[in-house]
XYZ file of N, CA and C in Angstrom:
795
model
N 0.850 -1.196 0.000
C 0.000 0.000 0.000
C 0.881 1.241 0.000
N 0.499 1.995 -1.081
C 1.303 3.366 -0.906
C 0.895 4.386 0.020
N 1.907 5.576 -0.131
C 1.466 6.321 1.059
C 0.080 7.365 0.861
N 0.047 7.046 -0.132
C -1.539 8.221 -0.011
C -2.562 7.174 0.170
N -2.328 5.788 0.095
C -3.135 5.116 0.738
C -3.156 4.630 1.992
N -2.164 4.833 2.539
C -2.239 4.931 3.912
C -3.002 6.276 4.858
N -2.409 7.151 4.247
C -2.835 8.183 4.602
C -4.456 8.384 4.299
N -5.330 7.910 3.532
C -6.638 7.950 3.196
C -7.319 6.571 4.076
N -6.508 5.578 4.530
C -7.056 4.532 5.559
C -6.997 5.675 6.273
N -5.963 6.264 6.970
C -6.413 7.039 8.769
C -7.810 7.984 8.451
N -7.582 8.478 7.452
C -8.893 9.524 7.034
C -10.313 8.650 7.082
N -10.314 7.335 6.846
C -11.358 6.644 6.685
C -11.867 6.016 8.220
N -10.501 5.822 8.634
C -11.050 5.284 9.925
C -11.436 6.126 10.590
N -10.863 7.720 10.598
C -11.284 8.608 11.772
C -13.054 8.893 11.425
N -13.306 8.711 10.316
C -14.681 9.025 10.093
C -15.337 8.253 10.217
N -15.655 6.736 10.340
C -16.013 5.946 11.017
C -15.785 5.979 12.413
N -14.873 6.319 13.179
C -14.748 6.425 14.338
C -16.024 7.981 15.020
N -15.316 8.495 13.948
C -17.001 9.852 14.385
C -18.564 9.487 14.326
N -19.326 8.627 13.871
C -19.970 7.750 13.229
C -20.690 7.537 14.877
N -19.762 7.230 15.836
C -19.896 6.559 17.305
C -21.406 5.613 17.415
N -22.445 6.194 17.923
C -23.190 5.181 18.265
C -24.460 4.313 16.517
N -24.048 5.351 15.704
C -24.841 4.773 14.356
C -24.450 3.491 13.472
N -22.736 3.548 14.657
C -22.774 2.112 13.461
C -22.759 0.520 14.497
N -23.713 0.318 13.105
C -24.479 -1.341 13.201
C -23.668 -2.572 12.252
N -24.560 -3.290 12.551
C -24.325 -4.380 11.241
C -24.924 -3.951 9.933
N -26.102 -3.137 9.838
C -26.556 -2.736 8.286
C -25.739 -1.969 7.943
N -25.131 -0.914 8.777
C -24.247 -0.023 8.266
C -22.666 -1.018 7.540
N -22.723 -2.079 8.326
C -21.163 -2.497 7.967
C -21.920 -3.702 6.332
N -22.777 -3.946 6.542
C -23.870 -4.982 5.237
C -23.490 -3.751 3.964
N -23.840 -2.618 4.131
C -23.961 -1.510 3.124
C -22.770 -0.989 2.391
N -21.898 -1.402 3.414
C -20.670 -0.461 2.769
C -19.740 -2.048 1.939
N -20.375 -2.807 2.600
C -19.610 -4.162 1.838
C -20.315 -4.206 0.451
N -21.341 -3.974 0.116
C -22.552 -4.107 -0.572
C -21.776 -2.873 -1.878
N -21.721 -1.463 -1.252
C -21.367 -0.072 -1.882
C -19.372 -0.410 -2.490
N -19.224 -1.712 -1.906
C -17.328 -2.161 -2.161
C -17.713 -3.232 -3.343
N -18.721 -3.690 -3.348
C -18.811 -4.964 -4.305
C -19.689 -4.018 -5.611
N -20.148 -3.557 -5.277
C -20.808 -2.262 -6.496
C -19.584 -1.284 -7.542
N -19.172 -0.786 -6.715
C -17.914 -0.442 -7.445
C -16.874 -1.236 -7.858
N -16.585 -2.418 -7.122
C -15.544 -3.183 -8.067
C -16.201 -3.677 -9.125
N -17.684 -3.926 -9.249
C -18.386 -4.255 -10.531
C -18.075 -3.210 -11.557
N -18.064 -2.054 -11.577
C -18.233 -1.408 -12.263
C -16.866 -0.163 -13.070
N -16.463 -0.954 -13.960
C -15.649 0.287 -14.423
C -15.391 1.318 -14.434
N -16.362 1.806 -14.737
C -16.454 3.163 -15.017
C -16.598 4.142 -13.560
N -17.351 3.446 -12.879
C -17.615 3.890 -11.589
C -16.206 3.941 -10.680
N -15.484 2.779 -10.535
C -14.209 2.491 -9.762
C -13.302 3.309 -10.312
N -13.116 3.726 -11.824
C -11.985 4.361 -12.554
C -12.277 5.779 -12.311
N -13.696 6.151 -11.879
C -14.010 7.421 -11.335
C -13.627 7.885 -9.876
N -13.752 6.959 -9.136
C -13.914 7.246 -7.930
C -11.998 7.542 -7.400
N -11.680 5.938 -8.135
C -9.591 5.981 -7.576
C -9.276 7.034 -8.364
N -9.316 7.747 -9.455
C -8.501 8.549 -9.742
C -8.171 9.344 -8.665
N -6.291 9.259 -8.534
C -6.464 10.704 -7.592
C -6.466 11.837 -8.074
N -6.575 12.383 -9.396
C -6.865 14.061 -9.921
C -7.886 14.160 -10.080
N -9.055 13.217 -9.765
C -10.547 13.294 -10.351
C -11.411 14.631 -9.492
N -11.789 14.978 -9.852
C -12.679 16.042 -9.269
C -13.328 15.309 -8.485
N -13.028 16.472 -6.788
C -14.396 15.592 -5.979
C -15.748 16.508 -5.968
N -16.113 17.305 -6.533
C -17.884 17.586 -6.697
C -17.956 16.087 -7.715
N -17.112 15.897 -8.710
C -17.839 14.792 -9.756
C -17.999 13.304 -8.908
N -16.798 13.226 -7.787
C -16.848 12.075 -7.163
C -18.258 11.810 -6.454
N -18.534 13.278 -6.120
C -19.461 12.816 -4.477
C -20.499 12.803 -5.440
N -20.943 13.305 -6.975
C -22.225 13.378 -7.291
C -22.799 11.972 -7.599
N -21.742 11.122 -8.208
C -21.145 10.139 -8.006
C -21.775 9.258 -6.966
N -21.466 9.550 -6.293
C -21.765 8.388 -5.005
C -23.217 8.683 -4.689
N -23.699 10.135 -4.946
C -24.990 10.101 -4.476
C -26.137 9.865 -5.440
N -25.348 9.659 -6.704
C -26.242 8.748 -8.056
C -26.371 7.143 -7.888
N -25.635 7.096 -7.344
C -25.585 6.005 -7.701
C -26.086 5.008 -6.061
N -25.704 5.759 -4.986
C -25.875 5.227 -3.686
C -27.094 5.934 -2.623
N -26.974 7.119 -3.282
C -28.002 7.962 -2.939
C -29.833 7.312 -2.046
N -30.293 6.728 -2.821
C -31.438 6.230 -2.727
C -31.285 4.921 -1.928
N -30.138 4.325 -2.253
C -30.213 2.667 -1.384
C -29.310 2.628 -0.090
N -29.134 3.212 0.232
C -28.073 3.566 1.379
C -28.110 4.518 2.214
N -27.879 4.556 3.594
C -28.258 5.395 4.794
C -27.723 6.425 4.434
N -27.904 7.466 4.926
C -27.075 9.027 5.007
C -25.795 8.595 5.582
N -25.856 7.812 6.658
C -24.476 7.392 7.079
C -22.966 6.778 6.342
N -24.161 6.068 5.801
C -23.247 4.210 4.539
C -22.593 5.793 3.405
N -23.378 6.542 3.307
C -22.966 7.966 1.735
C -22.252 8.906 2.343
N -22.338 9.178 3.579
C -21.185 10.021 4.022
C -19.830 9.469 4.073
N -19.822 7.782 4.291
C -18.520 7.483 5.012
C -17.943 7.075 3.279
N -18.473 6.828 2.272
C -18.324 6.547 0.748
C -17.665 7.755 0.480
N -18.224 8.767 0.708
C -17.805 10.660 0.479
C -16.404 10.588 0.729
N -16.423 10.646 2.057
C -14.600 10.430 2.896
C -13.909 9.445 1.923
N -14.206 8.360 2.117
C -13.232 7.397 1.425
C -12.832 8.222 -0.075
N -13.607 8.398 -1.234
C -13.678 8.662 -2.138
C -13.117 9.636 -2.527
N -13.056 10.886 -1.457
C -12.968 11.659 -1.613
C -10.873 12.189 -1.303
N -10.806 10.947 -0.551
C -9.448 10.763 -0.521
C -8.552 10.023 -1.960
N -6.973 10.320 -1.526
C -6.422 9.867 -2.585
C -5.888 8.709 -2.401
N -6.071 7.629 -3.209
C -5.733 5.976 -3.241
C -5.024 6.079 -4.429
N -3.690 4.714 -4.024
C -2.580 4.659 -4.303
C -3.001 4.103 -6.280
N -4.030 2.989 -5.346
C -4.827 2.285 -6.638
C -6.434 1.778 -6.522
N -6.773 1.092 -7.556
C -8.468 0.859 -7.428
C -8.266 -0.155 -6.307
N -7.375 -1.276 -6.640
C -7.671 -2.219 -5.405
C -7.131 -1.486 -4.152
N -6.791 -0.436 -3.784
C -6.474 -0.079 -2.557
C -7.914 0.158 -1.891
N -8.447 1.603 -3.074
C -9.935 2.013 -2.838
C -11.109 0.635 -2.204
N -10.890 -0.429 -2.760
C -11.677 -1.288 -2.467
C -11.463 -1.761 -1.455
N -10.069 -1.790 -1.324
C -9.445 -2.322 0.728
C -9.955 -1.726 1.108
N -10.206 0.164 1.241
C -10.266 0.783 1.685
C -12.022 0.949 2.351
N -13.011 0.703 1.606
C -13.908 0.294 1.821
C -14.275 -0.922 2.804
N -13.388 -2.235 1.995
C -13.648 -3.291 2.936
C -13.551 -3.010 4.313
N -12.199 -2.167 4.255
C -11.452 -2.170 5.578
C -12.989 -1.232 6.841
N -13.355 -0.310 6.190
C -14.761 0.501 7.532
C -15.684 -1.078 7.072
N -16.103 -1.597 6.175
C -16.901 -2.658 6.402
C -16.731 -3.558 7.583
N -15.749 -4.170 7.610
C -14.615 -4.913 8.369
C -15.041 -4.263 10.179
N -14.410 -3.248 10.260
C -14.463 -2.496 11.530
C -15.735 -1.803 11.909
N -16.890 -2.002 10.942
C -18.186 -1.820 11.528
C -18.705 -2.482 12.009
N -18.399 -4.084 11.284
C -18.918 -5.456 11.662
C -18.259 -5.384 13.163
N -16.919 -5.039 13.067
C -16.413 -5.506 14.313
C -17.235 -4.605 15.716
N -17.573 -3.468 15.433
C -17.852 -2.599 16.256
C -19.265 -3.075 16.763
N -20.132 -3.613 15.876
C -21.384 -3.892 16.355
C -21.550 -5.048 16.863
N -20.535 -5.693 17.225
C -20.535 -6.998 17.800
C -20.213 -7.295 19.209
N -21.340 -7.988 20.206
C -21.285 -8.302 21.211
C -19.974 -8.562 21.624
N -18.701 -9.474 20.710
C -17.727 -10.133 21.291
C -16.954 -10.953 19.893
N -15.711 -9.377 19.991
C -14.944 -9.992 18.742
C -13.926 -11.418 18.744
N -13.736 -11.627 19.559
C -13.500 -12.872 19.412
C -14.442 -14.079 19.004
N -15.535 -13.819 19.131
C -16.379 -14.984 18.825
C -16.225 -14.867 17.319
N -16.180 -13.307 16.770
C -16.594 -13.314 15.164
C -14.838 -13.775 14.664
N -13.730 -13.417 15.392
C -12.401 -14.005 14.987
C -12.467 -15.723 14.996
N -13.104 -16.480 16.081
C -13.298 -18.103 15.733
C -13.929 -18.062 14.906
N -15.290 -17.516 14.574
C -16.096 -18.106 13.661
C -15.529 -17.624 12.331
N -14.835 -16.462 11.620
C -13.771 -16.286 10.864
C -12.923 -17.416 10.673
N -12.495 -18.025 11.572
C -10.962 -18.866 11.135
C -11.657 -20.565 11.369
N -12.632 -20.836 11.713
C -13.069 -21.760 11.684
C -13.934 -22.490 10.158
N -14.624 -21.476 9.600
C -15.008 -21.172 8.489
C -13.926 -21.362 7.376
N -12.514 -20.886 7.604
C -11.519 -21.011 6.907
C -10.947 -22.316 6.443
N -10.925 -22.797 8.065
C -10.324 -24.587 8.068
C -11.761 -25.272 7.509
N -12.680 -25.249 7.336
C -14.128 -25.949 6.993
C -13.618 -26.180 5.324
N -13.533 -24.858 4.913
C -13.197 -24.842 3.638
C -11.879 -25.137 3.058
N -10.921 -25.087 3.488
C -9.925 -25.347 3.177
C -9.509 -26.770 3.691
N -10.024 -27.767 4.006
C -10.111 -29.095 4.345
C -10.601 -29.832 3.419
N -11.799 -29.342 2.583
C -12.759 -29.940 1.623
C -12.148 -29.411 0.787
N -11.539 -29.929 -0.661
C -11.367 -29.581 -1.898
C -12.175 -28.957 -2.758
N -13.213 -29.598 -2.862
C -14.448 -29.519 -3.753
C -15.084 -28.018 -3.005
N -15.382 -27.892 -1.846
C -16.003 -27.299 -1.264
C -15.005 -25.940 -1.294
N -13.432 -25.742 -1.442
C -12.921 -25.091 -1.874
C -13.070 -24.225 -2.893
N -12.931 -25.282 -3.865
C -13.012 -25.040 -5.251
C -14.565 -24.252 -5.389
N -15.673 -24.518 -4.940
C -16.714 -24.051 -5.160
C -16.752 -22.564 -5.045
N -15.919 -22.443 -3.718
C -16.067 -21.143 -3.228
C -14.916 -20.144 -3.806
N -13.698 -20.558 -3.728
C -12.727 -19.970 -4.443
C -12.579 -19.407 -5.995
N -13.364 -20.787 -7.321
C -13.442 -20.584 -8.133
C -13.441 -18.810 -9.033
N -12.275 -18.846 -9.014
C -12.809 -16.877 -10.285
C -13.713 -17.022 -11.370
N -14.011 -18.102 -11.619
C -15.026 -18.589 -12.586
C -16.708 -18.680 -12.030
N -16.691 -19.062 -10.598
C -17.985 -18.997 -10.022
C -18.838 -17.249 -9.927
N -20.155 -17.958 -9.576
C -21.055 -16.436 -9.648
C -20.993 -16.118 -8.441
N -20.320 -14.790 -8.274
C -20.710 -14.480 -6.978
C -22.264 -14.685 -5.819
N -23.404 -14.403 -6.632
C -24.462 -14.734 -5.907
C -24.403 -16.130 -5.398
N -24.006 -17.152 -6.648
C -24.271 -18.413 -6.172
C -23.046 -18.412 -4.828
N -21.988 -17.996 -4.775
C -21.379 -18.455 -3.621
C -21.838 -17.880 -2.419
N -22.335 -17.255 -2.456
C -22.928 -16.244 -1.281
C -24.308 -16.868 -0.763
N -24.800 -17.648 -1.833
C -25.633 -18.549 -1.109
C -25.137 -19.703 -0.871
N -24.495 -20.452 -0.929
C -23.551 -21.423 -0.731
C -23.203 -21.027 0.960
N -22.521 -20.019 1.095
C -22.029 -19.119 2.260
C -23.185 -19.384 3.171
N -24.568 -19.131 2.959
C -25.662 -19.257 3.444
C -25.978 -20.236 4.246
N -25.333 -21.003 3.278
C -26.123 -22.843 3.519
C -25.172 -22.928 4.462
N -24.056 -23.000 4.500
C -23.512 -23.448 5.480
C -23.137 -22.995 6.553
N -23.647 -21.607 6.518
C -23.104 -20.920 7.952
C -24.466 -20.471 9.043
N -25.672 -20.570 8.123
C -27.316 -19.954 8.382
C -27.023 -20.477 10.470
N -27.564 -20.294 10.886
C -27.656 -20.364 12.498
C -26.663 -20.650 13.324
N -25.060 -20.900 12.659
C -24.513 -21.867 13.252
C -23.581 -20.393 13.524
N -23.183 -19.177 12.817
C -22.188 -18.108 12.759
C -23.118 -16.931 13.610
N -22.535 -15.993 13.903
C -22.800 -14.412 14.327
C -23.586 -14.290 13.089
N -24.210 -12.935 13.280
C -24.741 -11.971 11.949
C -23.579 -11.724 11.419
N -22.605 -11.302 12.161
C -21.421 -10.634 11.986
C -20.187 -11.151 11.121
N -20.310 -12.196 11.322
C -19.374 -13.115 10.896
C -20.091 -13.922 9.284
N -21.358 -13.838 9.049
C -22.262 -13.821 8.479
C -21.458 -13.026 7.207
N -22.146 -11.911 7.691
C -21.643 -10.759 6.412
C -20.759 -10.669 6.349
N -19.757 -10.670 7.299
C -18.192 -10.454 6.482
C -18.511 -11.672 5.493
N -18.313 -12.706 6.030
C -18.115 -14.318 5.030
C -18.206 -14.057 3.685
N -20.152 -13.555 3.582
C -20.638 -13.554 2.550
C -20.172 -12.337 1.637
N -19.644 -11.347 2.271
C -19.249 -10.359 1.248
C -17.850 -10.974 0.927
N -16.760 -11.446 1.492
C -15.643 -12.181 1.082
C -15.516 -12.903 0.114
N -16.292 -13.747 0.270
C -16.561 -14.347 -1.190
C -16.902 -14.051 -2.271
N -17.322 -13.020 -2.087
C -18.167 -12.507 -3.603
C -16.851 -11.309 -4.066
N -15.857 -10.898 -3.138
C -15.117 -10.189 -3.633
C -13.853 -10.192 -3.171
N -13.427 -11.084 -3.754
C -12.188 -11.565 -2.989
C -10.867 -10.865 -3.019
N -10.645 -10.087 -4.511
C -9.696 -9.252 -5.000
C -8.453 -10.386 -4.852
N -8.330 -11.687 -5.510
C -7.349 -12.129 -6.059
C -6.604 -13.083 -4.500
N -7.502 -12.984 -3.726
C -6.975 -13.924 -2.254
C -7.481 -14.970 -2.514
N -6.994 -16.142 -2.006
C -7.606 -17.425 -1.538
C -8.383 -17.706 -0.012
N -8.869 -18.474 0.292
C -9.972 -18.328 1.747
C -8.822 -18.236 2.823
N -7.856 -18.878 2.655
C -6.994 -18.771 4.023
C -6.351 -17.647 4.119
N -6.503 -16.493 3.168
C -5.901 -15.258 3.195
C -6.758 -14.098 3.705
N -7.926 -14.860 3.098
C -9.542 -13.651 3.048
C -10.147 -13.724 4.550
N -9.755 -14.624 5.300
C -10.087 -15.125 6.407
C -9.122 -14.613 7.824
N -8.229 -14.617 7.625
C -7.008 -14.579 8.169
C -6.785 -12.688 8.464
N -6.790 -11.942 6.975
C -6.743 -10.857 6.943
C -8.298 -9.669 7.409
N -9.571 -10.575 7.869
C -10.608 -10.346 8.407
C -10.821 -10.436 9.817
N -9.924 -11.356 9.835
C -9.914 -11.700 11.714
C -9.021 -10.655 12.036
N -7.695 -10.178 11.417
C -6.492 -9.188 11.773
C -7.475 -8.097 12.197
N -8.319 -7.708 11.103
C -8.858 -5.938 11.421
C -9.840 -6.118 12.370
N -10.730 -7.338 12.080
C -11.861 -7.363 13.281
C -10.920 -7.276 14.821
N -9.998 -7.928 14.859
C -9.146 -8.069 16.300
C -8.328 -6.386 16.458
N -8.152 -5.815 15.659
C -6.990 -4.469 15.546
C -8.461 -3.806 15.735
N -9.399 -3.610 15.517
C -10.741 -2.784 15.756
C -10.992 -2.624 17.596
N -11.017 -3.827 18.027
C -11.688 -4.065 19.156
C -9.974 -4.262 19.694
N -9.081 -3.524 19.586
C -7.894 -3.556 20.170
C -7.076 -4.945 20.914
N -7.446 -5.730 20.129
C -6.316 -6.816 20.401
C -5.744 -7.134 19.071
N -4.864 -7.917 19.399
C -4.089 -8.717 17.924
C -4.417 -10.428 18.306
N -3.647 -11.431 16.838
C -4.246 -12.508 16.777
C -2.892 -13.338 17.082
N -2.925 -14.155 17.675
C -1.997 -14.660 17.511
C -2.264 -16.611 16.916
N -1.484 -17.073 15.827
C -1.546 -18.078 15.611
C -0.944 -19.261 15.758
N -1.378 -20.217 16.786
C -0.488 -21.070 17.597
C -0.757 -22.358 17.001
N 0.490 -22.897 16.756
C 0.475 -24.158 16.153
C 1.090 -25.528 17.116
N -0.063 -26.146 17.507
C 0.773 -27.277 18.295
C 0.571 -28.513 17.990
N 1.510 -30.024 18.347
C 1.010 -31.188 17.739
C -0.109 -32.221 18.532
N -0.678 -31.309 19.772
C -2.044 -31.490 20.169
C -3.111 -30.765 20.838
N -4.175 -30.380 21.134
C -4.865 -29.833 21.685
C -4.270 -29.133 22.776
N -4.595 -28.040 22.889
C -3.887 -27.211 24.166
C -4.908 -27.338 25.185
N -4.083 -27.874 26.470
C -5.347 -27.788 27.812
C -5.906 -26.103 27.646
N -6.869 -25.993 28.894
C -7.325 -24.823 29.167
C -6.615 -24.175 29.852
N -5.557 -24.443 30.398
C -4.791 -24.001 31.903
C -3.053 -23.610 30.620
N -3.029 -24.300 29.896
C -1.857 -24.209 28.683
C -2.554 -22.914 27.684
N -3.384 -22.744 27.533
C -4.515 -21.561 26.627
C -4.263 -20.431 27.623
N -4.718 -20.506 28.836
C -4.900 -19.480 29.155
C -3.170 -18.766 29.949
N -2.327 -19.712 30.034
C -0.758 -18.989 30.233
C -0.425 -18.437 29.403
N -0.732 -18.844 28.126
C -0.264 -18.783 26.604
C -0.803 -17.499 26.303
N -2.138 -16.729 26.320
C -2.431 -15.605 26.188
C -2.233 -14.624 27.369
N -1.979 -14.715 28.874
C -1.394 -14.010 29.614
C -0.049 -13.395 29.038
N 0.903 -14.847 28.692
C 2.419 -14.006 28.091
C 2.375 -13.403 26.924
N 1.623 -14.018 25.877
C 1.641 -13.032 25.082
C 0.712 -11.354 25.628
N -0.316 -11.963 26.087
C -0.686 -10.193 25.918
C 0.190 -9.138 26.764
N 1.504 -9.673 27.874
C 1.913 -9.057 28.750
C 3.429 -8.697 27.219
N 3.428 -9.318 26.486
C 4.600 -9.004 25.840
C 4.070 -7.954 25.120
N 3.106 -8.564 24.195
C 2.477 -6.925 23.581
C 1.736 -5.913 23.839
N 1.509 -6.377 24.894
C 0.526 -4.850 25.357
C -0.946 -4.776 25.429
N -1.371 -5.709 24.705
C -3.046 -5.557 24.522
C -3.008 -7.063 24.169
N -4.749 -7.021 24.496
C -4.934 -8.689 24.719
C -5.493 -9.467 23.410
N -4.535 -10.991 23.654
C -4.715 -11.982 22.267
C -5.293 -12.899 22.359
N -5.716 -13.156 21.011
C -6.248 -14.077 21.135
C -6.033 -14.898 19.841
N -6.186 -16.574 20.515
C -5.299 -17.008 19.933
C -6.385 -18.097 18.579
N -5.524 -18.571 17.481
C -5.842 -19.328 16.688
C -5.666 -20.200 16.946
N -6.017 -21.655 17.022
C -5.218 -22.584 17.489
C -5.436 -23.610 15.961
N -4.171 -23.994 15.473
C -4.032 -25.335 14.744
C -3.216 -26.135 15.543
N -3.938 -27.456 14.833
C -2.961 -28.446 15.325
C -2.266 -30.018 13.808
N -1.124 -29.440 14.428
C -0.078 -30.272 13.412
C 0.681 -31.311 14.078
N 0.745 -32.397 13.936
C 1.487 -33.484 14.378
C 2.409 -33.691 14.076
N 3.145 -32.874 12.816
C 4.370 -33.795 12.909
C 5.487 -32.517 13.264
N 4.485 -31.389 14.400
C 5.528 -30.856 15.652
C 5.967 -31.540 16.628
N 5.470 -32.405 16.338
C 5.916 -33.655 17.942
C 5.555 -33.458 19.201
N 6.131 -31.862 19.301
C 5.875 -31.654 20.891
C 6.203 -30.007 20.654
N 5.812 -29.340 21.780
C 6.086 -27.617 21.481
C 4.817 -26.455 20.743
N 5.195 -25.858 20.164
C 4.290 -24.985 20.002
C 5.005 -23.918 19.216
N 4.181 -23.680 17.944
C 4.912 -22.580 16.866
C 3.724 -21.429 16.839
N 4.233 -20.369 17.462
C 3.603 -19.124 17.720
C 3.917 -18.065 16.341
N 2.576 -17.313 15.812
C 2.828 -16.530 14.840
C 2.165 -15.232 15.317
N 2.831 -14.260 15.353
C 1.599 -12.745 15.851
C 2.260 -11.592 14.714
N 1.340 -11.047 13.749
C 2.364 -10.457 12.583
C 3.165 -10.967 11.914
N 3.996 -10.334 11.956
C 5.593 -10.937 11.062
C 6.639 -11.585 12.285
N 5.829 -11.659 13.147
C 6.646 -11.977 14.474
C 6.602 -13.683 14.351
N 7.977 -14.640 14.407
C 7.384 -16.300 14.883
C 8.415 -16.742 15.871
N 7.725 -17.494 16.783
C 8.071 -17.814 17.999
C 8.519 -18.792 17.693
N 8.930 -19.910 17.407
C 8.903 -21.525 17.325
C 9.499 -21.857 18.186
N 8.713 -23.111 18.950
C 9.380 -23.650 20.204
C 9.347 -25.070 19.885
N 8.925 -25.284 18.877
C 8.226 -26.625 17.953
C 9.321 -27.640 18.576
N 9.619 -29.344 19.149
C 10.714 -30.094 18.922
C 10.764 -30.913 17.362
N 10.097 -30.389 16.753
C 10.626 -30.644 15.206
C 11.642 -29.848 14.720
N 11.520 -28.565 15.042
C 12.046 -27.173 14.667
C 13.473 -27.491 15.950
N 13.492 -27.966 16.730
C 14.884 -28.076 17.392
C 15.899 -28.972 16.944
N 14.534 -30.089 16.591
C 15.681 -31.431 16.368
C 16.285 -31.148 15.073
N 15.523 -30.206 13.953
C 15.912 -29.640 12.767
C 17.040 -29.149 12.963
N 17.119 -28.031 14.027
C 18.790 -27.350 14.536
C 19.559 -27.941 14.578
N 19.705 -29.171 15.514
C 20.282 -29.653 15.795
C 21.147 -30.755 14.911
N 20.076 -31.177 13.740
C 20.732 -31.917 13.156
C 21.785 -31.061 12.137
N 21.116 -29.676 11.400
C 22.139 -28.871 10.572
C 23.570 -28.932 11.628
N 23.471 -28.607 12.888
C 24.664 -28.335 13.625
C 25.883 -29.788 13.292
N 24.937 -30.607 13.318
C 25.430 -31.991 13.836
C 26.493 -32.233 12.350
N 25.433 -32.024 10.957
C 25.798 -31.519 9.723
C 27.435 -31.036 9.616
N 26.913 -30.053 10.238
C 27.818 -28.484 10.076
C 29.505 -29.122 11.000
C-alpha cells in the first residue's frame, strides 16, 4: 500500500470512528454491498480511484448512484473514502472493505467470537477440496457463492461473521480463503484492540496451557490476544507461535531440525 493510501485509511477510519453510536451491522452490510458495487463497475471504480478526479464529480457520483439505497451514514462514510487519494483501485476497495470490516467488528457483542467463527469457516473450507473449489473458483457467480455461504453458515455463525463471510466471497480481490479469512480476523481483532496470535501445536492445548499462553503473550504486547489454534502433528511436541511478522517456534521438530544442521555443520 502506498502512502496516499495509507494516509486515506487514517482519514477513513477517523470518520467511522465519528460515526460513534450509528454504526451497526446494516451499516457495515452496506458499505460491503457499496465495495462490491464499485468493483463491478468500471467506469464507476476508474471514477472514484482517480487521484486528480474532481471531488464535486466524485461525491455526485456516489450520491447517483448510492443515494437512494443507502443510509445518510453508509454515503457520508463513501464521500470520505472517495474523496481521498488511493494509491490504486484495489487499494480504494481495501479501503472500503477495511470501515466494512471495523463496523462489523464494532457492532458486535464479542470480537472474538466473530475471529473463531472467521478462522473456523476457513479450516471448513480449506479441508474440503471440492467445497474449496466451489467457493474460491474466479469462474464462479458471486451470488451463487454467497448462497452457498448461506447454507452453510445460516444459524450456526454471528450476523457478523455472516456478512463479512458472505461479502468475502463474492469479492475476494485475487486472495484465496486462508488469506480472506485470516486478513478479516487481523482488522476485526486491531478494531476491538487486540491482535491474533496463531499457535500451532502437535495437540490440543489444555485450558490451563490456553490461558498462560495468552497471559504471556498479551503481557509481551501490550493488549490482549487471542489465539488461533491449529494443530499439526508432525511438531511432535512444542508450540509454533505466529503474531504479525513476528514467529516464535518452540516446535521439537524445529529443534531437532537445529540440531541436526549443527550436527551436519
Amino acid at each position: 500500500m502506498g502512502s496516499a493510501s495509507r494516509e486515506a485509511t487514517v482519514a477513513s477510519r477517523a470518520a467511522l470512528a465519528g460515526v460513534g453510536a450509528k454504526v451497526d451491522l446494516t451499516l457495515a452490510e452496506q458499505l460491503f454491498a457499496a465495495g462490491r458495487t464499485i468493483g463491478g463497475s468500471l467506469q464507476l471504480r476508474t471514477l472514484l480511484a482517480e487521484p486528480a478526479g474532481d471531488a464535486a464529480a466524485k461525491k455526485a457520483a456516489i450520491a447517483a448512484v448510492f443515494g437512494s439505497s443507502l443510509s445518510a451514514t453508509a454515503v457520508s462514510l463513501l464521500e470520505t473514502v472517495t474523496a481521498s487519494r488511493w494509491s490504486s483501485v484495489d487499494d480504494l476497495l481495501a479501503g472500503v472493505e477495511d470501515l466494512g470490516l471495523r463496523a462489523a467488528a464494532q457492532s458486535s457483542n464479542s470480537s472474538a467470537v466473530v475471529i473463531g467463527e472467521l478462522f473456523a469457516f476457513g479450516q471448513t473450507v480449506t479441508s474440503n477440496p471440492e467445497l474449496e473449489l466451489a467457493i474460491g473458483s474466479k469462474l464462479g457467480d458471486p451470488a451463487s457463492k454467497a448462497a452457498l455461504v448461506d447454507a452453510l453458515v445460516a444459524g450456526k455463525v454471528s450476523g457478523q461473521s455472516a456478512a463479512i463471510i458472505r461479502h468475502l466471497v463474492q469479492q475476494p480481490r485475487g486472495r484465496r480463503i486462508g488469506r480472506l479469512v485470516s486478513d478479516a480476523a487481523a482488522t476485526v481483532a486491531d478494531q476491538a484492540g487486540q491482535v491474533i496470535a496463531t499457535v500451532t501445536s502437535a495437540a490440543t492445548l489444555s485450558a490451563a496451557q490456553r490461558t498462560k499462553l495468552q497471559k504471556g503473550l498479551s503481557a509481551r504486547y501490550g493488549k490482549p490476544v487471542t489465539l488461533n489454534e491449529l494443530i499439526d502433528p508432525a511438531l511432535v511436541g512444542g508450540v509454533r507461535i505466529a503474531i504479525g511478522d513476528d514467529i516464535i517456534d518452540g516446535s521439537i521438530a524445529t529443534k531437532l531440525a537445529e540440531l541436526r544442521l549443527q550436527l551436519a555443520g
